[in-house]
Amino acid sequence: MGQWSAAVMIRLKELISDLQDFYLLSFRGVLNIFKRPFYLKDTIEQMDYAGAGSFFIIFIVSLFVGMALSLQLSAELSRLGMKVYTGKVVGISVIRELGPVVAALVFTGRVGAGMASELGLMVLGHQVDTLRVFGVDPVKKLVTPRIVSSIIMLPALTIIGDAVSLFGGYYIAVFVSNQSGALYWSSIREELIFENVFSGAIKPFVFGYLIACICCYTGLSTKGGATGLRQSTTKAVVMSIIMIIVSDFVLTRILLYVLGFSV
Amino acid sequence: MIVFDKVCFSYGVRQIIKDLSFSINSDERVAILGGSGEGKTTILKLIMGLIKPDSGKIIIDGEDITGKTEDELREVRMKFSLVFQEGALFDSLNVKENVAFCLREYTKMTEDEIDRKVRELLRTVGVEHAMEFMPEELSGGMHRRVSIARSLAACEPMMFLYDEPTSGLDPVNADNICKLILELSKDGKGFIIVTHKVVDALRVASRFIFLKDGELVFDGDSEKLLHSDIPDIQVFISELNYAGVKNV
Ligand SMILES: Nc1ncnc2c1ncn2[C@@H]1O[C@H](COP(=O)(O)OP(=O)(O)OP(=O)(O)O)[C@@H](O)[C@H]1O
Ligand SMILES: [Mg+2]
């Protein structure tokens, strides 16, 4: 019993110090944006990898999510005789909810996992220690560019993803469900009001920041060879996904409240 | 001057360094010997402040570094040039960019000047032809040498720290590295070389420290080392008997 509680205490202490380190990293990562030296080249490289590199997969995923959503809604709404609402519902779901979340999940899989494994390998190969030996702050050199690139590129990808989803929805609504294209677009345009656009636009910034911090943190705390690398990459992806979904809920709740929607 | 004062260090519950005390002048040529996993690399990391001891003091040029922050440690680290066991080149950069890393970081050299400097450094270590290679295209010996060139570009160190620079190399390459180490310390700069190859240690160093179970069991010159009656050291130097070079 005594042993058991001692083990729990050790675990708990580890957890708390982990959390503390994580907050410190997230905080310093952002603070460094305003401090010299600026690693512009690294940042641009990261942006290229995260943004341009993710374009194709975001395109495909968003297209099919939009089409599937539109298909489901057309089927259900036409049964109720409310097919005209397809555009409206697709628009709201994509802009406020699905677009940001889908883009963030794809981003985690493609970019976040990459960050964690790359940094993990750098730790194991003593490359991070080498940076410190040379007097270079690894947080500034490695983490800050990744945070910056994520909070710029994820919103951009989300906007592209939203647009592609809406087009996918349009295709199904018009060519499969035989609705009027003009009506589809006009009902979407009606939904492009400040409240909807704002709540869809704020999310990707938060998600991007979370993904970059979580993945860099787990990557940099990698220990113990190939198995350790596997664990930290897995942990990075799992934690990011959980945090995206949970923070999406929390953000939605806050935004609905702030923007004066009644639930 | 590096002083270890009753330093203890452990990874988790496993104690690696126990009550270790010694002092090394910055013009000394020291070899730290010991079996695998005895904590030799750990000592170098402690000197650089990459890890912090559980207890005891590490004093470098009169300053205790154990309580220093990462920012304050930068100055201390500039006094040394550490070459890691694995070389630890940045694998996303080619050889040239690896060597140029600190030049780009700390100087305002033009592209031409950097190119010239990098060539010069690579020539010193004898791998000028590999300038455009990526780290994964290098052999073990080349990797090690590029890594030495990179740390030479970093700063004008007061002392060099080498972590097993010759292990895993063929005798010719190992010999080249030994020559390079001696060459670099020609102007009176000292070094600490960590190794388990006594032959190489005897070639370059004049003082020997032997570690066993995280404790210092021997500290003396080559004469004393060769006639030591500590069993572990005798096993180490028996390698020399086979090679027939006991009377170097
Ligand atoms: N990151 C780490 N986490 C846990 N234990 C470690 C870690 N690094 C090293 N150790 C342990 O510390 C001990 C000393 O390691 P160190 O790297 O200093 O050995 P070494 O003397 O350099 O060995 P070698 O000659 O093989 O390089 C080893 O037993 C090793 O198992
Ligand atoms: Mg070692």
Coordinates of C-alpha atoms and ligand atoms in Angstrom, one line a residue:
Chain A
M1 CA 0.0 0.0 0.0
G2 CA 2.8 2.4 1.0
Q3 CA 4.7 1.5 -2.1
W4 CA 1.6 2.0 -4.3
S5 CA 0.9 5.4 -2.9
A6 CA 4.6 6.4 -3.3
A7 CA 4.4 5.3 -7.0
V8 CA 1.3 7.4 -7.4
M9 CA 3.0 10.4 -5.8
I10 CA 6.0 10.1 -8.1
R11 CA 3.7 9.8 -11.2
L12 CA 1.8 12.9 -10.0
K13 CA 4.9 14.9 -9.4
E14 CA 6.1 13.9 -12.9
L15 CA 2.8 15.0 -14.4
I16 CA 2.9 18.3 -12.7
S17 CA 6.5 19.1 -13.7
D18 CA 5.6 17.9 -17.2
L19 CA 2.7 20.4 -17.3
Q20 CA 4.9 23.1 -15.9
D21 CA 7.5 22.5 -18.6
F22 CA 4.9 22.5 -21.2
Y23 CA 3.4 25.8 -20.2
L24 CA 6.9 27.3 -20.0
L25 CA 7.7 26.1 -23.5
S26 CA 4.4 27.4 -24.9
F27 CA 5.0 30.7 -23.3
R28 CA 8.6 31.1 -24.2
G29 CA 7.9 30.0 -27.7
V30 CA 5.6 32.9 -28.3
L31 CA 7.6 35.5 -26.3
N32 CA 10.6 34.7 -28.5
I33 CA 8.8 35.9 -31.6
F34 CA 9.6 39.4 -30.5
K35 CA 13.2 38.8 -29.5
R36 CA 16.4 38.8 -31.6
P37 CA 17.7 36.9 -33.5
F38 CA 14.8 36.2 -35.8
Y39 CA 15.2 32.9 -37.6
L40 CA 13.4 34.0 -40.7
K41 CA 14.8 31.4 -42.9
D42 CA 13.8 28.6 -40.6
T43 CA 10.3 30.1 -40.3
I44 CA 9.9 30.3 -44.0
E45 CA 11.1 26.7 -44.4
Q46 CA 8.6 25.5 -41.9
M47 CA 5.8 27.5 -43.5
D48 CA 6.6 25.9 -46.8
Y49 CA 6.6 22.5 -45.3
A50 CA 3.5 23.0 -43.2
G51 CA 1.4 25.1 -45.6
A52 CA 2.3 24.4 -49.2
G53 CA 3.1 20.8 -48.4
S54 CA -0.4 20.2 -46.8
F55 CA -2.4 21.8 -49.5
F56 CA -3.1 18.7 -51.5
I57 CA -4.3 16.6 -48.6
I58 CA -6.4 19.4 -47.2
F59 CA -8.0 19.8 -50.6
I60 CA -8.9 16.1 -51.0
V61 CA -10.2 15.7 -47.4
S62 CA -12.2 18.9 -47.5
L63 CA -13.7 18.1 -50.9
F64 CA -15.0 14.8 -49.8
V65 CA -16.2 16.0 -46.4
G66 CA -18.2 18.7 -48.1
M67 CA -19.7 16.3 -50.6
A68 CA -20.6 13.7 -48.0
L69 CA -22.1 16.4 -45.8
S70 CA -24.2 17.8 -48.6
L71 CA -25.3 14.3 -49.7
Q72 CA -26.5 13.4 -46.2
L73 CA -28.3 16.7 -45.7
S74 CA -30.0 16.6 -49.1
A75 CA -31.2 13.1 -48.4
E76 CA -32.6 14.0 -45.0
L77 CA -33.9 17.5 -45.8
S78 CA -35.7 16.4 -49.0
R79 CA -37.5 13.8 -46.9
L80 CA -38.8 16.6 -44.8
G81 CA -39.4 18.8 -47.8
M82 CA -36.8 21.3 -46.8
K83 CA -34.2 20.7 -49.5
V84 CA -33.8 24.5 -49.9
Y85 CA -32.0 24.6 -46.6
T86 CA -29.1 22.4 -47.8
G87 CA -26.8 25.3 -48.6
K88 CA -27.6 27.0 -45.3
V89 CA -26.8 24.1 -43.2
V90 CA -23.7 23.0 -45.1
G91 CA -22.5 26.6 -44.9
I92 CA -22.9 26.9 -41.1
S93 CA -21.5 23.5 -40.4
V94 CA -18.5 23.9 -42.6
I95 CA -17.6 27.5 -41.7
R96 CA -18.2 27.3 -38.0
E97 CA -17.3 23.8 -37.1
L98 CA -16.2 21.2 -39.6
G99 CA -13.7 23.3 -41.6
P100 CA -11.5 24.3 -38.7
V101 CA -11.6 20.9 -37.0
V102 CA -11.0 18.8 -40.1
A103 CA -8.1 21.1 -41.2
A104 CA -6.6 20.9 -37.7
L105 CA -6.9 17.1 -37.6
V106 CA -5.3 16.7 -41.0
F107 CA -2.6 19.2 -39.9
T108 CA -1.8 17.2 -36.8
G109 CA -1.4 14.0 -38.8
R110 CA 0.8 15.5 -41.5
V111 CA 2.7 18.4 -39.8
G112 CA 2.4 17.8 -36.1
A113 CA 3.6 14.2 -36.3
G114 CA 6.5 15.4 -38.5
M115 CA 7.5 18.0 -35.9
A116 CA 7.5 15.6 -33.0
S117 CA 9.5 12.9 -34.8
E118 CA 12.0 15.4 -36.3
L119 CA 12.7 17.1 -33.0
G120 CA 12.8 13.7 -31.2
L121 CA 15.4 12.5 -33.6
M122 CA 17.4 15.7 -33.1
V123 CA 17.3 15.1 -29.3
L124 CA 18.4 11.5 -29.6
G125 CA 21.3 12.5 -32.0
H126 CA 22.5 15.1 -29.6
Q127 CA 21.8 17.8 -32.2
V128 CA 19.7 19.8 -29.7
D129 CA 22.5 19.5 -27.1
T130 CA 24.9 20.7 -29.9
L131 CA 22.7 23.8 -30.3
R132 CA 23.0 24.5 -26.6
V133 CA 26.7 24.0 -26.8
F134 CA 26.9 26.6 -29.5
G135 CA 24.9 29.0 -27.3
V136 CA 21.8 28.8 -29.4
D137 CA 18.5 28.6 -27.6
P138 CA 16.7 25.5 -29.0
V139 CA 13.3 27.0 -28.2
K140 CA 14.0 30.0 -30.2
K141 CA 15.7 28.2 -33.1
L142 CA 13.3 25.2 -33.3
V143 CA 10.1 25.8 -31.5
T144 CA 9.3 29.5 -32.3
P145 CA 9.5 29.0 -36.1
R146 CA 7.2 26.1 -35.8
I147 CA 4.7 28.0 -33.7
V148 CA 4.7 30.9 -36.1
S149 CA 4.3 28.7 -39.2
S150 CA 1.5 26.9 -37.6
I151 CA -0.5 29.9 -36.5
I152 CA -0.1 31.4 -40.0
M153 CA -0.6 28.4 -42.2
L154 CA -3.4 26.5 -40.4
P155 CA -5.8 29.5 -40.7
A156 CA -4.8 29.8 -44.4
L157 CA -5.4 26.1 -44.9
T158 CA -8.7 26.3 -43.1
I159 CA -9.9 29.0 -45.4
I160 CA -8.9 27.0 -48.5
G161 CA -10.5 23.9 -46.9
D162 CA -13.7 25.7 -46.2
A163 CA -14.0 27.0 -49.8
V164 CA -13.3 23.5 -51.2
S165 CA -15.9 21.9 -48.9
L166 CA -18.5 24.4 -50.0
F167 CA -17.7 23.7 -53.6
G168 CA -18.0 20.0 -52.9
G169 CA -21.4 20.6 -51.3
Y170 CA -22.4 22.7 -54.3
Y171 CA -21.5 19.9 -56.7
I172 CA -23.7 17.4 -54.9
A173 CA -26.6 19.8 -54.3
V174 CA -26.8 20.9 -57.9
F175 CA -25.8 17.8 -59.9
V176 CA -27.0 15.0 -57.7
S177 CA -29.8 16.5 -55.7
N178 CA -31.0 18.8 -58.5
Q179 CA -31.2 21.9 -56.5
S180 CA -30.7 25.4 -57.8
G181 CA -27.1 26.5 -57.7
A182 CA -28.0 30.2 -57.3
L183 CA -30.1 29.4 -54.3
Y184 CA -27.2 27.3 -52.8
W185 CA -24.8 30.2 -53.1
S186 CA -27.2 32.8 -52.0
S187 CA -28.1 30.9 -48.8
I188 CA -24.4 30.4 -48.1
R189 CA -23.7 34.1 -48.7
E190 CA -26.4 34.8 -46.1
E191 CA -24.5 32.8 -43.6
L192 CA -21.2 34.7 -44.2
I193 CA -22.1 37.1 -41.4
F194 CA -19.6 38.3 -38.9
E195 CA -20.7 35.9 -36.1
N196 CA -20.2 32.8 -38.2
V197 CA -17.0 33.9 -39.9
F198 CA -15.5 35.1 -36.7
S199 CA -16.1 31.9 -34.8
G200 CA -14.7 29.9 -37.7
A201 CA -11.7 32.2 -38.0
I202 CA -10.6 32.3 -34.4
K203 CA -10.4 28.5 -34.0
P204 CA -7.6 27.7 -36.4
F205 CA -5.3 30.1 -34.7
V206 CA -5.8 28.4 -31.4
F207 CA -5.6 25.0 -32.9
G208 CA -2.4 25.8 -34.7
Y209 CA -0.8 27.1 -31.6
L210 CA -1.9 24.1 -29.6
I211 CA -0.6 21.6 -32.2
A212 CA 2.8 23.3 -32.5
C213 CA 3.3 23.5 -28.8
I214 CA 2.2 20.0 -28.0
C215 CA 4.2 18.4 -30.8
C216 CA 7.3 20.4 -30.2
Y217 CA 7.1 19.7 -26.5
T218 CA 6.7 15.9 -26.9
G219 CA 9.4 15.9 -29.5
L220 CA 11.9 17.7 -27.3
S221 CA 11.2 15.4 -24.4
T222 CA 11.9 12.3 -26.3
K223 CA 14.0 9.7 -24.4
G224 CA 15.3 6.3 -25.2
G225 CA 15.9 5.4 -28.9
A226 CA 13.5 4.2 -31.5
T227 CA 10.9 3.1 -29.1
G228 CA 11.0 6.4 -27.3
L229 CA 10.6 8.2 -30.6
R230 CA 7.6 6.1 -31.4
Q231 CA 6.1 6.8 -28.1
S232 CA 6.6 10.6 -28.3
T233 CA 5.3 10.8 -31.9
T234 CA 2.2 8.8 -30.9
K235 CA 1.7 10.9 -27.8
A236 CA 2.1 14.1 -29.8
V237 CA -0.7 13.1 -32.2
V238 CA -3.0 11.7 -29.5
M239 CA -2.7 14.7 -27.3
S240 CA -3.1 17.1 -30.2
I241 CA -6.3 15.4 -31.3
I242 CA -7.8 15.3 -27.8
M243 CA -6.9 19.0 -27.3
I244 CA -8.3 20.0 -30.6
I245 CA -11.6 18.4 -29.9
V246 CA -11.9 19.5 -26.3
S247 CA -10.8 23.1 -27.1
D248 CA -13.2 23.2 -30.0
F249 CA -16.0 22.5 -27.6
V250 CA -14.8 25.0 -25.1
L251 CA -14.3 27.7 -27.8
T252 CA -17.7 27.0 -29.3
R253 CA -19.3 27.4 -25.9
I254 CA -17.5 30.7 -25.3
L255 CA -18.0 32.1 -28.7
L256 CA -21.7 31.3 -28.7
Y257 CA -22.0 33.0 -25.4
V258 CA -20.0 36.1 -26.4
L259 CA -21.7 36.4 -29.8
G260 CA -25.1 36.3 -28.1
F261 CA -26.5 33.1 -29.6
S262 CA -29.0 31.4 -27.4
V263 CA -28.7 27.6 -27.2
Chain B
M1 CA 40.5 25.7 -14.8
I2 CA 37.8 23.0 -14.2
V3 CA 37.1 21.9 -10.7
F4 CA 34.7 19.2 -9.7
D5 CA 34.0 19.3 -6.0
K6 CA 32.2 16.2 -4.6
V7 CA 29.9 16.0 -7.6
C8 CA 27.1 13.4 -7.6
F9 CA 24.8 12.8 -10.5
S10 CA 22.1 10.3 -11.2
Y11 CA 19.7 9.4 -14.0
G12 CA 16.4 8.7 -12.2
V13 CA 17.4 6.4 -9.3
R14 CA 20.6 5.1 -10.9
Q15 CA 23.6 7.0 -9.5
I16 CA 26.1 7.5 -12.3
I17 CA 28.7 9.8 -10.7
K18 CA 29.6 9.4 -7.0
D19 CA 31.4 12.1 -5.0
L20 CA 33.7 12.9 -7.9
S21 CA 36.4 15.5 -7.2
F22 CA 39.3 16.6 -9.4
S23 CA 40.7 19.7 -11.0
I24 CA 42.1 20.2 -14.5
N25 CA 44.0 23.2 -15.7
S26 CA 43.1 24.6 -19.0
D27 CA 46.5 23.9 -20.5
E28 CA 46.5 20.2 -19.5
R29 CA 46.2 17.3 -21.9
V30 CA 43.9 14.9 -20.0
A31 CA 42.5 11.6 -21.0
I32 CA 39.5 10.2 -19.1
L33 CA 39.5 6.5 -19.4
G34 CA 37.0 4.0 -18.3
G35 CA 34.7 1.2 -19.5
S36 CA 31.5 1.7 -21.4
G37 CA 28.7 3.3 -19.4
E38 CA 31.0 4.4 -16.5
G39 CA 29.9 8.0 -16.9
K40 CA 32.6 9.6 -19.1
T41 CA 30.2 11.3 -21.5
T42 CA 28.2 12.4 -18.4
I43 CA 31.3 14.2 -17.1
L44 CA 31.6 16.2 -20.3
K45 CA 28.0 17.1 -20.2
L46 CA 28.3 18.3 -16.6
I47 CA 31.3 20.5 -17.6
M48 CA 29.2 22.1 -20.3
G49 CA 26.2 22.6 -18.0
L50 CA 24.0 20.5 -20.3
I51 CA 23.0 18.5 -17.2
K52 CA 23.0 19.6 -13.6
P53 CA 24.6 17.7 -10.7
D54 CA 22.4 16.5 -7.9
S55 CA 24.9 17.8 -5.4
G56 CA 28.4 19.2 -5.3
K57 CA 30.0 22.1 -7.2
I58 CA 31.4 22.4 -10.7
I59 CA 33.7 25.4 -10.8
I60 CA 34.9 26.8 -14.1
D61 CA 37.4 29.6 -14.0
G62 CA 36.4 30.4 -10.4
E63 CA 32.7 30.5 -11.1
D64 CA 30.3 27.9 -9.9
I65 CA 28.1 26.9 -12.8
T66 CA 25.7 24.6 -11.1
G67 CA 23.2 27.4 -10.3
K68 CA 23.5 29.2 -13.6
T69 CA 20.6 29.7 -16.0
E70 CA 20.7 28.6 -19.6
D71 CA 21.4 32.3 -20.6
E72 CA 24.3 32.7 -18.2
L73 CA 25.7 29.3 -19.3
R74 CA 26.2 30.6 -22.8
E75 CA 29.3 32.4 -21.8
V76 CA 30.8 29.4 -20.1
R77 CA 30.0 27.1 -23.0
M78 CA 31.9 29.5 -25.3
K79 CA 35.1 28.6 -23.4
F80 CA 35.0 25.0 -24.6
S81 CA 34.6 23.3 -27.9
L82 CA 32.8 20.0 -27.4
V83 CA 32.8 17.3 -30.1
F84 CA 30.1 14.7 -29.3
Q85 CA 30.7 11.0 -29.5
E86 CA 28.4 10.6 -32.5
G87 CA 29.5 13.8 -34.2
A88 CA 25.9 15.1 -34.0
L89 CA 26.0 17.0 -37.3
F90 CA 22.7 18.7 -38.1
D91 CA 21.3 16.2 -40.6
S92 CA 19.1 18.7 -42.4
L93 CA 22.2 20.7 -43.4
N94 CA 25.0 19.7 -45.7
V95 CA 28.6 19.7 -44.6
K96 CA 29.3 23.3 -45.6
E97 CA 26.2 24.6 -43.8
N98 CA 27.1 22.6 -40.7
V99 CA 30.5 24.1 -40.5
A100 CA 29.1 27.5 -41.3
F101 CA 26.4 27.2 -38.7
C102 CA 28.1 29.4 -36.0
L103 CA 29.6 31.8 -38.6
R104 CA 26.1 32.5 -39.8
E105 CA 24.8 32.7 -36.2
Y106 CA 27.4 35.0 -34.7
T107 CA 29.2 36.8 -37.5
K108 CA 28.2 39.1 -40.3
M109 CA 30.5 37.4 -42.9
T110 CA 29.6 37.6 -46.5
E111 CA 28.8 34.5 -48.5
D112 CA 32.4 34.6 -50.0
E113 CA 34.1 34.9 -46.6
I114 CA 32.0 32.1 -45.2
D115 CA 32.9 29.9 -48.2
R116 CA 36.6 30.6 -47.7
K117 CA 36.5 30.1 -44.0
V118 CA 34.6 26.8 -44.3
R119 CA 37.1 25.5 -47.0
E120 CA 40.0 26.4 -44.7
L121 CA 38.5 24.6 -41.7
L122 CA 37.6 21.6 -43.8
R123 CA 41.2 21.5 -45.2
T124 CA 42.5 21.5 -41.6
V125 CA 40.6 18.4 -40.9
G126 CA 41.2 16.9 -44.3
V127 CA 37.7 16.6 -45.7
E128 CA 37.6 19.5 -48.1
H129 CA 36.3 17.3 -50.9
A130 CA 33.1 16.5 -48.9
M131 CA 31.9 20.1 -48.7
E132 CA 28.6 19.5 -50.5
F133 CA 27.8 16.1 -49.0
M134 CA 24.9 15.6 -46.6
P135 CA 25.8 14.1 -43.2
E136 CA 24.3 10.7 -44.1
E137 CA 26.7 10.4 -47.0
L138 CA 29.8 10.6 -44.7
S139 CA 31.7 7.8 -43.2
G140 CA 32.2 7.6 -39.5
G141 CA 35.7 9.2 -39.6
M142 CA 34.6 12.0 -41.9
H143 CA 31.6 12.7 -39.7
R144 CA 33.9 13.0 -36.7
R145 CA 36.2 15.3 -38.6
V146 CA 33.5 17.6 -39.9
S147 CA 32.2 17.8 -36.4
I148 CA 35.6 18.9 -35.2
A149 CA 35.7 21.5 -38.0
R150 CA 32.3 22.8 -37.0
S151 CA 33.3 23.2 -33.4
L152 CA 36.5 25.1 -34.5
A153 CA 34.3 27.6 -36.3
A154 CA 32.2 28.1 -33.2
C155 CA 34.6 30.0 -31.1
E156 CA 38.2 30.4 -30.0
P157 CA 37.9 27.9 -27.2
M158 CA 40.1 27.8 -24.1
M159 CA 39.9 24.1 -24.1
F160 CA 38.8 21.2 -26.3
L161 CA 36.6 18.4 -25.2
Y162 CA 36.5 15.3 -27.3
D163 CA 34.1 12.4 -26.6
E164 CA 35.6 9.2 -28.0
P165 CA 37.0 10.8 -31.2
T166 CA 38.7 7.7 -32.4
S167 CA 36.3 4.9 -31.4
G168 CA 35.0 2.9 -34.3
L169 CA 37.6 4.2 -36.7
D170 CA 40.3 2.3 -38.6
P171 CA 43.9 2.8 -37.3
V172 CA 44.7 5.2 -40.1
N173 CA 41.8 7.4 -39.5
A174 CA 42.3 7.2 -35.7
D175 CA 45.9 8.2 -36.2
N176 CA 44.8 11.2 -38.3
I177 CA 42.4 12.3 -35.6
C178 CA 45.1 12.0 -33.0
K179 CA 47.4 14.1 -35.1
L180 CA 44.7 16.6 -35.5
I181 CA 44.1 16.8 -31.8
L182 CA 47.8 17.4 -31.1
E183 CA 48.0 19.9 -33.9
L184 CA 45.1 21.9 -32.5
S185 CA 46.6 22.1 -29.1
K186 CA 50.0 23.1 -30.4
D187 CA 49.7 26.7 -29.0
G188 CA 49.3 25.5 -25.5
K189 CA 45.6 24.9 -25.4
G190 CA 44.6 21.9 -23.3
F191 CA 42.0 19.3 -24.0
I192 CA 40.1 16.5 -22.3
I193 CA 39.7 13.4 -24.4
V194 CA 37.3 10.7 -23.3
T195 CA 38.1 7.3 -24.6
H196 CA 38.5 3.7 -23.9
K197 CA 41.4 3.2 -26.3
V198 CA 44.5 3.4 -24.2
V199 CA 46.8 3.5 -27.3
D200 CA 45.2 6.7 -28.5
A201 CA 45.1 8.2 -25.0
L202 CA 48.8 7.5 -24.5
R203 CA 49.6 9.1 -27.9
V204 CA 48.0 12.5 -27.1
A205 CA 47.5 12.9 -23.3
S206 CA 49.9 13.5 -20.5
R207 CA 47.6 13.0 -17.6
F208 CA 45.2 10.1 -17.1
I209 CA 42.1 9.8 -15.1
F210 CA 40.4 6.4 -14.7
L211 CA 36.8 6.0 -13.8
K212 CA 35.2 3.0 -12.3
D213 CA 31.6 2.8 -11.1
G214 CA 31.3 6.6 -11.1
E215 CA 34.3 7.0 -8.9
L216 CA 37.9 8.2 -9.7
V217 CA 40.2 5.3 -9.1
F218 CA 43.3 6.6 -10.8
D219 CA 44.8 10.0 -11.6
G220 CA 48.4 10.3 -12.8
D221 CA 50.9 10.3 -15.7
S222 CA 51.6 7.6 -18.2
E223 CA 54.4 6.1 -16.2
K224 CA 52.1 5.6 -13.3
L225 CA 49.3 4.3 -15.5
L226 CA 51.5 1.7 -17.1
H227 CA 52.7 0.4 -13.7
S228 CA 49.4 0.7 -11.9
D229 CA 48.4 -2.4 -10.0
I230 CA 44.6 -1.7 -10.2
P231 CA 43.2 -4.8 -11.9
D232 CA 40.8 -2.8 -14.2
I233 CA 43.6 -0.7 -15.5
Q234 CA 45.8 -3.7 -16.1
V235 CA 43.0 -5.1 -18.2
F236 CA 42.9 -1.9 -20.2
I237 CA 46.7 -1.7 -20.8
S238 CA 46.9 -5.4 -21.6
E239 CA 45.8 -4.2 -25.0
L240 CA 49.2 -2.6 -25.3
N241 CA 51.0 -5.9 -24.6
Y242 CA 49.4 -7.5 -27.5
A243 CA 50.3 -4.6 -29.7
G244 CA 53.9 -4.8 -28.3
V245 CA 54.1 -1.1 -27.6
K246 CA 54.2 -1.2 -23.9
N247 CA 57.5 0.6 -23.9
V248 CA 56.4 3.7 -25.7
Ligands
LIG1 N1 19.6 10.0 -21.0 C1 19.9 9.0 -20.2 N2 18.9 8.5 -19.4 C2 19.2 7.5 -18.5 N3 20.4 6.9 -18.3 C3 21.4 7.4 -19.1 C4 21.2 8.4 -20.0 N4 22.4 8.7 -20.6 C5 23.3 7.8 -20.1 N5 22.7 7.1 -19.1 C6 23.4 6.1 -18.3 O1 24.4 6.7 -17.6 C7 25.6 5.9 -17.6 C8 26.7 6.7 -18.0 O2 26.5 7.1 -19.4 P1 27.7 7.8 -20.2 O3 27.1 8.1 -21.5 O4 28.3 8.8 -19.4 O5 28.7 6.6 -20.4 P2 30.1 6.5 -21.1 O6 31.1 6.3 -20.0 O7 30.2 7.7 -22.0 O8 30.0 5.2 -22.0 P3 30.5 5.0 -23.4 O9 31.9 4.7 -23.3 O10 29.7 3.8 -23.9 O11 30.2 6.2 -24.2 C9 25.3 4.7 -18.5 O12 25.2 3.6 -17.7 C10 24.0 5.0 -19.1 O13 23.2 3.8 -19.0
MG2 MG 30.2 8.1 -23.9

